[in-house]
Amino acid sequence: MCDRLLPNRTGLTPHFFEEVHEFVQFACKQPQYANDKENSCPCSKDQNRKLMDLDHVDEHIYKYGFMEDYWYWTSHGESKPVEFDSHGTDSTSHFTTLKPNEEAKEISHENEVAALLKWKASLDNKSQSLLSSWATTTYTNAISNPCNNNWFGIGCNKAGRVAYLNLTSCDIRGYVPQQIGLMRELVTLDLGFNSITGMIPSTIFGNLSDLYFLAFPKNELRGYIPSSIGNLTKLEILYLYKNRLSGPIPEEIGMLKSIRDLELFDNHLTGHIPSSIGNLSNLTILYLRVNNLTGRIPEEFGMLNSLYDIDLGVNNLEGDIPSSIGNLEQLTYLALYENNLTGNILINLKNCTNLYRIDLRGNKFSENISETFGIYLNLDYIDLSDNRFHGELDATWGLCRGLTGFKISNNYISGNIPDELGGVFESINGDNTPNF
């Protein structure tokens, strides 16, 4: 298993390759990994050659049981790894010692607290200072109860179990251990706006089925969004934006039947937007901007009847907009800028009369602007620049009485500016003549 774990190819930095190789060779000598056929890597050498970049290697090692330990090792700058404790209780070890692919069991209250203290001990000095309330009881050295001793960022349920972990914007530096994912009574987990590295433990997606709020925004997380995310059927808020997540959005995202706010923007996500997203009937906000998504916007978008904010800007989406987008009568914000989208869109938005802001710049839309635009009494701003719209502006545009910003430069629009729109162009361009 161990010899086949790393791809035999160039392209990785020598430092990374040597470090991972050293760690894997060390890990394979440990009793919980050695000679374990059940947990061995099934990939052939041919398949290994398909692992073309750093993120794929990370994901592969993580999947077969080494990644959490590797990240822990490297984040602590270990010059040489220390031995694993086979029972996972050695306080001198810097490693997460859960057996790979082992079915997770709920940990006791005492172990729940011990896991938090172990995580604290793994963080840098500044982070540990912030968590000074996470401590053993004075004099007795017994583990205190975070529910009775006001541990910072911790909240508990009536049963005295940790249900809320909120350390947002605390400048926490470190990684997220697997044990956090064994706290099965967590309903809120918010570690956003910190400096957390590594990968999100699979136990969080696989085990915390009671979560309704999960937030890791603006960290330095890497790796894939696993298919086990589909287990979080009670999840209402998911914030993973502004990280380094890669790979596709899994089809299982469509199993999050309770989700209301889904924000994955500013990552390195690839592949198509899954059609299963149409199952998210409670979804109100969808932000996927600034990724590397490809393909068409799925027809199933028209099933998202609760949706009022969409931002898919700065991707590589292509093709015509599905006509079903006209079903989104609650829509107030539509942003599809900087893609390769084509065909007609304005005619499909006529039923979306609640639109407040529209940003379609930087695409290849090509319809007649004088025939297809609807009446949007709440519309404040619209940007159609850098497309292939044609035709003339007519007085109908003046019925959008709330309009304060209108950009149409770099199209094929001709004719005169209606009097009703003169003030709008003046506010945008400084005079009454837009740059067609």
XYZ file of C-alpha atoms in Angstrom:
436
model
C 0.000 0.000 0.000
C 2.578 2.529 1.107
C 4.793 2.290 -1.945
C 1.799 2.909 -4.208
C 0.467 5.857 -2.254
C 2.555 8.529 -3.906
C 2.468 9.240 -7.663
C 5.698 8.632 -9.521
C 5.803 11.854 -11.497
C 7.332 15.289 -11.597
C 5.516 18.533 -10.903
C 5.461 18.492 -7.118
C 7.835 20.710 -5.229
C 10.794 18.671 -3.964
C 10.172 19.858 -0.415
C 6.569 18.659 -0.443
C 7.398 15.336 -2.075
C 10.266 14.543 0.279
C 8.263 15.568 3.323
C 5.206 13.499 2.421
C 7.354 10.521 1.430
C 9.151 10.632 4.773
C 5.874 10.856 6.622
C 4.209 8.023 4.690
C 7.175 5.731 5.259
C 6.997 6.555 8.958
C 3.217 6.118 9.132
C 3.340 2.725 7.445
C 5.435 1.414 10.313
C 2.776 2.314 12.862
C 0.507 -0.514 14.094
C -2.735 1.184 13.078
C -1.617 1.476 9.439
C 0.779 -1.397 8.829
C -0.415 -4.558 7.082
C -4.002 -3.343 6.981
C -5.429 -4.674 3.731
C -8.901 -3.355 4.520
C -7.661 0.223 4.534
C -5.078 -0.060 1.787
C -5.058 2.218 -1.197
C -6.735 0.475 -4.163
C -5.250 2.677 -6.881
C -3.070 1.152 -9.547
C 0.124 2.767 -10.747
C -1.679 3.862 -13.897
C -4.306 5.612 -11.818
C -1.656 7.235 -9.692
C -0.265 8.938 -12.768
C -3.574 10.774 -13.055
C -2.871 12.663 -9.852
C -1.649 15.735 -11.671
C -1.408 18.404 -9.001
C -0.849 19.109 -5.361
C -4.536 19.179 -4.433
C -5.118 15.709 -5.927
C -2.208 14.290 -3.964
C -3.498 15.899 -0.789
C -6.982 14.465 -1.317
C -5.642 10.998 -2.095
C -3.475 10.767 0.992
C -6.260 12.161 3.143
C -8.791 9.643 1.788
C -6.629 6.699 2.719
C -5.863 7.808 6.200
C -2.722 9.918 6.380
C -3.691 13.479 5.575
C -4.802 14.685 9.012
C -1.618 13.368 10.577
C 0.498 14.844 7.796
C -1.011 18.307 8.139
C -0.640 18.153 11.908
C 2.991 17.155 11.549
C 3.851 19.870 9.032
C 1.872 22.597 10.797
C 3.964 21.977 13.901
C 7.208 21.998 11.971
C 8.252 18.600 13.299
C 11.779 17.861 12.136
C 11.178 14.182 12.858
C 7.847 12.552 13.592
C 7.219 11.153 17.044
C 5.648 7.760 17.607
C 1.904 7.350 17.412
C 0.223 6.266 20.600
C -1.799 3.243 19.522
C -4.663 4.264 21.818
C -4.648 7.906 20.793
C -4.018 9.218 24.330
C -0.316 10.079 24.380
C -0.177 13.723 25.410
C 3.288 14.070 23.924
C 2.094 13.168 20.440
C 1.184 15.889 17.991
C -0.817 13.482 15.878
C -4.458 12.737 15.337
C -4.461 8.978 15.783
C -7.871 7.936 14.520
C -7.615 4.816 12.398
C -8.276 5.625 8.736
C -11.782 4.833 7.493
C -12.772 3.556 10.953
C -16.461 4.067 11.690
C -16.609 7.013 14.072
C -18.290 6.586 17.428
C -19.663 9.319 19.611
C -17.181 10.328 22.255
C -18.069 10.722 25.913
C -18.398 14.086 27.602
C -14.968 13.671 29.190
C -13.353 12.806 25.883
C -15.273 15.635 24.228
C -13.604 18.089 26.567
C -10.256 16.326 26.257
C -10.473 16.677 22.471
C -10.973 20.432 22.795
C -8.002 20.718 25.149
C -5.850 18.646 22.804
C -6.807 20.898 19.921
C -5.957 23.974 21.983
C -2.537 22.492 22.788
C -1.854 22.076 19.068
C -2.383 25.775 18.295
C 0.213 28.539 18.394
C 0.841 30.525 21.586
C -1.362 33.455 20.606
C -4.303 31.176 19.884
C -3.780 29.294 23.136
C -3.742 32.574 25.037
C -7.101 33.496 23.552
C -8.472 30.166 24.761
C -7.104 30.540 28.293
C -10.540 29.743 29.713
C -10.202 26.264 28.219
C -8.356 24.827 31.181
C -8.228 22.143 33.826
C -9.588 22.949 37.257
C -7.094 24.798 39.465
C -5.259 22.698 42.088
C -7.045 19.409 41.315
C -5.870 19.279 37.697
C -9.236 17.716 36.844
C -10.907 18.535 33.552
C -13.385 21.352 34.010
C -16.812 21.444 32.428
C -17.031 24.045 29.642
C -20.773 24.263 30.206
C -20.330 25.380 33.822
C -17.110 27.369 33.498
C -17.837 29.681 30.570
C -15.250 28.410 28.137
C -14.720 31.050 25.464
C -16.621 30.310 22.269
C -18.365 27.231 23.679
C -22.091 26.779 24.247
C -23.889 23.721 25.556
C -27.321 22.158 25.319
C -29.582 21.179 28.217
C -27.892 17.809 28.444
C -24.574 19.505 29.174
C -22.976 18.558 25.876
C -21.068 20.926 23.597
C -23.544 22.139 20.972
C -22.030 25.459 19.863
C -18.431 26.175 18.884
C -17.940 29.728 17.654
C -14.413 31.105 17.283
C -15.003 33.399 14.339
C -12.516 36.242 13.743
C -10.204 35.131 16.557
C -6.991 34.795 14.520
C -6.843 31.086 15.329
C -3.852 29.448 13.633
C -3.782 25.699 13.199
C -5.853 22.903 11.770
C -9.231 21.295 12.531
C -8.820 17.877 14.170
C -10.909 14.831 13.318
C -12.243 14.666 16.882
C -14.347 17.806 16.375
C -16.406 15.731 13.978
C -17.198 13.250 16.754
C -19.096 15.827 18.815
C -22.389 14.642 17.433
C -24.523 17.153 19.314
C -22.935 20.173 17.652
C -25.526 22.335 15.922
C -23.308 25.366 15.240
C -19.669 25.215 14.139
C -18.165 28.561 13.160
C -14.406 28.910 12.686
C -14.579 31.614 10.051
C -12.107 34.451 9.448
C -9.085 32.765 10.986
C -5.871 31.209 9.634
C -6.920 27.572 9.668
C -5.040 25.321 7.254
C -5.275 21.757 6.018
C -8.495 20.026 5.083
C -11.929 19.926 6.657
C -12.069 16.573 8.475
C -14.343 14.035 6.835
C -15.913 13.327 10.225
C -17.546 16.768 10.194
C -19.401 16.074 6.963
C -20.009 12.429 7.810
C -21.133 12.566 11.424
C -22.552 15.932 12.482
C -26.053 15.315 11.182
C -27.599 17.828 13.617
C -25.607 20.791 12.281
C -27.679 23.698 11.056
C -24.835 26.255 10.807
C -21.399 25.358 9.400
C -18.945 28.138 8.630
C -15.248 28.069 7.682
C -15.064 31.233 5.543
C -11.836 33.137 4.876
C -9.325 30.569 6.004
C -6.654 28.625 4.115
C -8.470 25.310 3.784
C -7.657 22.995 0.897
C -8.964 19.775 -0.570
C -12.320 18.619 -1.882
C -15.884 18.968 -0.665
C -16.654 15.295 0.061
C -19.803 13.496 -1.029
C -20.561 12.840 2.645
C -21.784 16.432 2.833
C -25.135 14.934 1.879
C -25.459 13.656 5.458
C -26.020 17.192 6.761
C -29.741 17.162 6.055
C -30.537 19.704 8.794
C -27.958 22.220 7.589
C -29.414 25.654 6.848
C -26.269 27.779 6.450
C -23.031 26.678 4.732
C -20.177 29.190 4.401
C -16.989 27.820 2.832
C -16.080 30.910 0.842
C -12.619 32.463 0.479
C -10.555 29.298 0.907
C -8.524 27.126 -1.475
C -11.038 24.335 -1.934
C -10.789 22.483 -5.238
C -12.525 19.752 -7.188
C -16.194 19.556 -8.181
C -19.297 20.487 -6.248
C -20.613 17.007 -5.366
C -24.037 15.877 -6.578
C -24.848 15.112 -2.948
C -25.169 18.857 -2.359
C -28.731 18.290 -3.537
C -29.458 16.308 -0.364
C -29.224 19.435 1.807
C -32.992 19.851 1.814
C -32.932 22.431 4.641
C -30.229 24.686 3.183
C -31.156 28.356 2.857
C -27.789 30.044 2.320
C -25.043 28.334 0.276
C -21.844 30.346 -0.235
C -18.832 28.673 -1.868
C -17.371 31.678 -3.680
C -13.679 32.570 -4.040
C -12.295 29.033 -4.174
C -10.836 26.820 -6.919
C -13.895 24.658 -7.559
C -14.138 22.995 -10.968
C -16.610 21.013 -13.040
C -20.298 21.611 -13.715
C -22.915 22.993 -11.379
C -24.725 19.777 -10.377
C -28.310 19.437 -11.558
C -29.226 18.139 -8.101
C -29.062 21.734 -6.922
C -32.642 21.977 -8.141
C -33.699 19.908 -5.112
C -32.860 22.755 -2.723
C -36.361 24.154 -2.509
C -35.563 26.292 0.569
C -32.483 27.929 -0.947
C -32.602 31.731 -0.891
C -28.938 32.684 -1.477
C -26.489 30.986 -3.861
C -22.999 32.480 -4.266
C -20.569 30.520 -6.465
C -18.626 33.421 -7.969
C -14.871 33.411 -8.632
C -14.293 29.698 -9.170
C -13.436 27.631 -12.245
C -16.886 26.196 -12.896
C -17.669 25.109 -16.451
C -20.606 23.917 -18.519
C -24.155 25.212 -18.651
C -26.383 26.579 -15.952
C -28.685 23.612 -15.307
C -32.359 23.775 -16.262
C -33.151 22.711 -12.696
C -32.351 26.252 -11.538
C -35.946 27.033 -12.372
C -37.052 24.823 -9.474
C -35.458 27.122 -6.872
C -38.634 29.056 -6.196
C -37.360 30.571 -2.933
C -34.165 31.958 -4.464
C -33.674 35.719 -4.340
C -29.872 36.135 -4.676
C -27.712 34.435 -7.357
C -24.053 35.235 -8.022
C -22.242 33.007 -10.530
C -19.820 35.664 -11.762
C -16.207 35.075 -12.858
C -16.397 31.427 -13.892
C -16.199 29.640 -17.241
C -19.905 28.955 -17.664
C -21.169 28.791 -21.230
C -24.240 28.211 -23.352
C -27.732 29.666 -23.230
C -29.452 30.624 -20.011
C -32.277 28.141 -19.306
C -35.696 29.667 -19.873
C -36.747 28.195 -16.528
C -34.919 31.058 -14.825
C -38.097 33.008 -15.475
C -39.778 30.912 -12.765
C -37.737 32.661 -10.073
C -40.289 35.327 -9.264
C -38.673 36.110 -5.888
C -35.340 36.974 -7.513
C -33.892 40.358 -6.502
C -30.185 40.011 -7.397
C -28.836 38.285 -10.510
C -25.082 38.322 -11.229
C -23.705 36.290 -14.144
C -20.823 38.603 -15.094
C -17.522 37.508 -16.676
C -18.558 34.157 -18.155
C -19.113 32.898 -21.721
C -22.908 32.828 -21.638
C -24.842 33.284 -24.873
C -28.318 33.648 -26.314
C -31.281 35.474 -24.817
C -31.720 36.321 -21.177
C -33.714 39.532 -20.822
C -36.840 37.984 -22.318
C -36.646 35.201 -19.729
C -36.509 37.696 -16.877
C -39.821 39.412 -17.610
C -41.575 37.505 -14.828
C -38.838 38.375 -12.330
C -40.411 41.714 -11.517
C -38.763 42.004 -8.092
C -35.270 42.385 -9.539
C -33.260 45.096 -7.809
C -29.801 44.583 -9.303
C -28.680 42.860 -12.541
C -25.061 42.325 -13.617
C -24.585 40.573 -16.985
C -21.372 42.278 -18.148
C -18.645 40.393 -19.953
C -20.668 37.669 -21.702
C -21.938 37.015 -25.249
C -25.631 37.810 -24.892
C -27.034 38.969 -28.226
C -30.758 39.775 -28.059
C -32.652 42.887 -29.149
C -32.710 45.194 -26.159
C -35.728 47.160 -27.391
C -38.023 44.122 -27.598
C -37.226 41.975 -24.603
C -36.762 44.154 -21.540
C -39.469 44.020 -18.879
C -40.676 46.518 -16.308
C -38.935 46.348 -12.951
C -40.240 48.918 -10.522
C -37.562 48.082 -7.934
C -34.589 47.992 -10.311
C -31.748 50.170 -9.032
C -28.766 49.093 -11.163
C -28.165 47.139 -14.364
C -24.878 46.447 -16.174
C -25.135 45.011 -19.705
C -21.722 46.187 -20.900
C -19.311 44.082 -22.972
C -21.923 41.905 -24.678
C -23.598 41.790 -28.109
C -26.940 43.399 -27.315
C -28.461 45.369 -30.197
C -31.509 47.503 -30.959
C -32.592 50.849 -29.522
C -33.494 52.090 -26.084
C -37.182 52.974 -25.859
C -39.323 54.785 -23.327
C -40.205 51.510 -21.587
C -36.892 51.703 -19.785
C -38.091 54.893 -18.170
C -40.760 52.909 -16.301
C -37.993 51.504 -14.107
C -38.355 54.559 -11.917
C -35.895 53.454 -9.267
C -33.039 53.066 -11.743
C -29.937 54.996 -10.690
C -27.207 53.097 -12.567
C -27.261 51.834 -16.170
C -24.185 50.586 -18.079
C -24.398 49.461 -21.717
C -20.950 50.219 -23.164
C -19.369 47.948 -25.789
C -22.558 46.599 -27.376
C -24.342 47.259 -30.695
C -27.046 49.553 -29.323
C -28.068 52.533 -31.461
C -30.513 55.428 -31.510
C -31.185 58.213 -29.058
C -31.332 58.148 -25.303
C -34.948 58.486 -24.100
C -35.557 61.584 -22.013
C -36.673 59.333 -19.167
C -33.133 57.901 -18.914
C -31.053 61.045 -19.289
C -30.458 61.465 -15.585
C -29.405 57.856 -15.208
C -26.690 58.122 -17.865
C -25.551 61.400 -16.396
C -24.981 59.731 -13.041
C -23.009 56.903 -14.637
C -20.995 58.622 -17.349
C -20.858 62.269 -16.377
C -22.876 63.392 -19.408
C -25.932 62.393 -21.406
C -24.056 60.293 -23.954
C -23.324 56.706 -22.992
C -20.368 54.963 -24.521
C -22.052 52.522 -26.882
